[in-house]
Short mmCIF file of C-alpha atoms in Angstrom, two decimals:
data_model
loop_
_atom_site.label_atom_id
_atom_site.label_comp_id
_atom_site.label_asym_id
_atom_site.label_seq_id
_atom_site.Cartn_x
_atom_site.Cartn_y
_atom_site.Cartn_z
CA UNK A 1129 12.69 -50.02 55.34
CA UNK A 1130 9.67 -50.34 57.17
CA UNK A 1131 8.20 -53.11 59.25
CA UNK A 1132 5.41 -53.88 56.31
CA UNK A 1133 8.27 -53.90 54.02
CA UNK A 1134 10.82 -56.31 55.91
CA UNK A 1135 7.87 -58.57 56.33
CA UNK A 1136 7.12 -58.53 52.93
CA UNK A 1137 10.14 -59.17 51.65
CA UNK A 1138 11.18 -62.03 53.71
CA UNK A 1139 8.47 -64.27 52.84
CA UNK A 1140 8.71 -67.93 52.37
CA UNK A 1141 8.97 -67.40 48.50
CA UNK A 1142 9.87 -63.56 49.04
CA UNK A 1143 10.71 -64.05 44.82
CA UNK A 1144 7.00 -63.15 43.80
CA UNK A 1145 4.32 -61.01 44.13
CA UNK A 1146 1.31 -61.58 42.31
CA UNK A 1147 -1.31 -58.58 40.85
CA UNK A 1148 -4.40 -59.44 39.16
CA UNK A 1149 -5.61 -55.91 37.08
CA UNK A 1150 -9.45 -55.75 35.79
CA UNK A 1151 -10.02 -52.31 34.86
CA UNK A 1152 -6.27 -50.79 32.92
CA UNK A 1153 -7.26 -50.24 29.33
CA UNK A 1154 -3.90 -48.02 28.30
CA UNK A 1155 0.04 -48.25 29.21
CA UNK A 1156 -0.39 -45.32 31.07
CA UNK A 1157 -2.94 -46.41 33.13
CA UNK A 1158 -1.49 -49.44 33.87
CA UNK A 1159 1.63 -47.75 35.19
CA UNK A 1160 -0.46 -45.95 37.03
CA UNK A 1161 -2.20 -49.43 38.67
CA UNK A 1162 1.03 -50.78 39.55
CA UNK A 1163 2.68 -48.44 41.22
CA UNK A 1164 0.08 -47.70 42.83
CA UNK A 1165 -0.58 -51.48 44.01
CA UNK A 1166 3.25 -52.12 44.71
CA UNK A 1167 3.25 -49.17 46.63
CA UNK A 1168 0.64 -50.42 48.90
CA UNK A 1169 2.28 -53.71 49.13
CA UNK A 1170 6.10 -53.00 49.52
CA UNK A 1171 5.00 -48.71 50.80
CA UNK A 1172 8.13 -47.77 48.72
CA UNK A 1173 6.99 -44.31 47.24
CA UNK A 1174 4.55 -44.63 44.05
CA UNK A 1175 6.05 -42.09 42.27
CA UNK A 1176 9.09 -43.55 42.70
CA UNK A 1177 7.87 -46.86 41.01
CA UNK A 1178 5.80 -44.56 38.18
CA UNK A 1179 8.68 -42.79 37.56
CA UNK A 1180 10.88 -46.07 37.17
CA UNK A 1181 8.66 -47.80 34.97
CA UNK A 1182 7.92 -44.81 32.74
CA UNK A 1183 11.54 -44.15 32.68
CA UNK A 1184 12.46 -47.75 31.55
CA UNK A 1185 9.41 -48.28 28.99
CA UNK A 1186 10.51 -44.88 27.56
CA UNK A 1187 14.21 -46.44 26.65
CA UNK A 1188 12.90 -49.40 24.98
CA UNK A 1189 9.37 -51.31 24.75
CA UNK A 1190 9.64 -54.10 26.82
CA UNK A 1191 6.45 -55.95 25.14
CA UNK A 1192 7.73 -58.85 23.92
CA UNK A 1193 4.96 -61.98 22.19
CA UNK A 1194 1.96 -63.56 22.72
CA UNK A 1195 0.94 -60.43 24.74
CA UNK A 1196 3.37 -60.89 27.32
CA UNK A 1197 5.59 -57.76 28.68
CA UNK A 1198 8.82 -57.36 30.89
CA UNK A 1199 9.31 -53.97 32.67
CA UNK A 1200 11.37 -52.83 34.77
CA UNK A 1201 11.30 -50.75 37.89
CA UNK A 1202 15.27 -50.15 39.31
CA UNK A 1203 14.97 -47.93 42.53
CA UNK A 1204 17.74 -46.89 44.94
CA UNK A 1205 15.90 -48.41 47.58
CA UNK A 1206 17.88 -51.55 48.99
CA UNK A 1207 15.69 -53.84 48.65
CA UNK A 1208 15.56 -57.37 47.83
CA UNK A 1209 14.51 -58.18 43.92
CA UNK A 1210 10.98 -58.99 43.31
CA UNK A 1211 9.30 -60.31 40.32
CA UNK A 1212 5.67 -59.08 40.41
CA UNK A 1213 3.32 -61.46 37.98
CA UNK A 1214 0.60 -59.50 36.77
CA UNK A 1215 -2.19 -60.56 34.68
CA UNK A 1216 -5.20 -58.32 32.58
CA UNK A 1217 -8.54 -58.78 32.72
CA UNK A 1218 -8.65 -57.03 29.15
CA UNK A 1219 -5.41 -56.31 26.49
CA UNK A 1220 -3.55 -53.20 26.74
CA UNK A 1221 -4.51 -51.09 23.68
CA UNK A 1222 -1.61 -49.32 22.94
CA UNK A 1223 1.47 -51.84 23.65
CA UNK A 1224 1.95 -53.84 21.40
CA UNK A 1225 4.15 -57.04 20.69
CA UNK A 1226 6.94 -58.05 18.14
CA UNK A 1227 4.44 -60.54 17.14
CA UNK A 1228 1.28 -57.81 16.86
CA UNK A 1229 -0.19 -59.08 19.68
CA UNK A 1230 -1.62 -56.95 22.33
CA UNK A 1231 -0.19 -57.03 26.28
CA UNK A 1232 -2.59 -58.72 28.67
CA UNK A 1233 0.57 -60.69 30.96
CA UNK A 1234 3.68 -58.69 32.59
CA UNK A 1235 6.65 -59.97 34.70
CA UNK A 1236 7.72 -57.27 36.48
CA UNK A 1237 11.21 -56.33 37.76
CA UNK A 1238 11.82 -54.61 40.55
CA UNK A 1239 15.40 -54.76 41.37
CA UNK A 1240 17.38 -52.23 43.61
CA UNK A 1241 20.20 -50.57 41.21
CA UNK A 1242 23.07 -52.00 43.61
CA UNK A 1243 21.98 -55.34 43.15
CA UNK A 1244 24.89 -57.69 41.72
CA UNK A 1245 23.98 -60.90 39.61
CA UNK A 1246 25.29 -63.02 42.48
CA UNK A 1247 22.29 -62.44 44.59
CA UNK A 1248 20.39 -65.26 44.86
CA UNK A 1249 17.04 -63.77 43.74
CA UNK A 1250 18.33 -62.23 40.63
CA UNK A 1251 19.99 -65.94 39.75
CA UNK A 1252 16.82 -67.69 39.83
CA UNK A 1253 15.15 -64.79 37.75
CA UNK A 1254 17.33 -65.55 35.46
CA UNK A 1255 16.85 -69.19 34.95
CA UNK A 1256 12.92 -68.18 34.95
CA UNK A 1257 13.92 -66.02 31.95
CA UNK A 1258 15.53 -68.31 29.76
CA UNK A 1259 12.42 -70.40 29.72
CA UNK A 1260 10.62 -67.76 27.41
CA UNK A 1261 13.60 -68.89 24.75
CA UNK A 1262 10.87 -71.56 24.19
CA UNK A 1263 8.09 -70.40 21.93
CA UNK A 1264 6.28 -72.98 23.68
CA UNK A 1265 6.46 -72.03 26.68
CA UNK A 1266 5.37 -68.47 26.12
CA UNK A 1267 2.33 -70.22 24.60
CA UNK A 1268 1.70 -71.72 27.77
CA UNK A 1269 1.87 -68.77 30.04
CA UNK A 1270 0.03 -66.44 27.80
CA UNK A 1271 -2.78 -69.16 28.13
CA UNK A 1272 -2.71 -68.47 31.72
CA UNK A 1273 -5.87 -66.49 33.46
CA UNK A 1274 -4.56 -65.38 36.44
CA UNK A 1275 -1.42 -64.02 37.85
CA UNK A 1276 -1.13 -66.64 40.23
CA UNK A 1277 -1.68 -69.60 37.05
CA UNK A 1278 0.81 -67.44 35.34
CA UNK A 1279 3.51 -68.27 38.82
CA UNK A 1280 2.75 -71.65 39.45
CA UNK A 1281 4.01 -71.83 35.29
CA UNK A 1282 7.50 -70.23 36.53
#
């Protein structure tokens, strides 16, 4: 792991990252975005993060209501789980939610795949994921304009 990396993940709240997007107007694209801007924030290997996403997304659509979205990136890297809020300027056109609604809000995984559930990190990402068992909750975040309105919610 590199120095930008250690640094990076040993923040005070080393939980979140936060990603405002303006200009993704398709799933693919906005793969694209973010692994390119996690790359440059965490330099683990874009492809690597592409590949993860698109990998995941290809299993199962992790769009879920009120335009809100939960991928996953799972690397071999050892590194220590992240949850990257990102909000859209604009919807995504072409992912969709249960509820017909179109993405504009993602949490973001990015867990190593050795990570147990008894890591700290991973416990409180938990507990931030049963609060979107509450319809209105969801209402609340997908309210949200910025990723960083959208964390202060979590």
């Amino acid at each position: 792991m590199s120095n930008k990396q250690s640094d990076l993940f040993r923040t005070k709240d080393s939980l979140f990252l936060t990603i405002d997007i303006q200009d993704a107007v398709n799933k693919e694209n906005f793969f694209k975005r973010i692994a390119q801007k996690i790359s440059k924030m965490t330099e683990i290997d874009k492809k690597d993060i592409l590949q993860s996403i698109k990998g995941r997304e290809e299993l199962k659509n992790t769009a879920f209501y009120c335009g809100l979205a939960f991928p996953h990136i799972i690397l071999d890297y050892p590194i220590e789980p992240k949850l990257i809020v990102c909000k859209l300027k604009n919807n995504i056109k072409d992912w969709q939610c249960i509820d017909k609604t179109m993405v504009n809000t993602c949490l973001i995984l990015l867990i190593s795949k050795n990570m147990t559930k008894d890591n700290a990190s991973i416990k409180r990402m938990t507990n931030i994921f049963k609060k979107f068992a509450d319809e209105k909750f969801v209402s609340e975040i997908s309210k949200c304009n910025s990723a960083k309105e959208v964390k202060e919610k979590l």
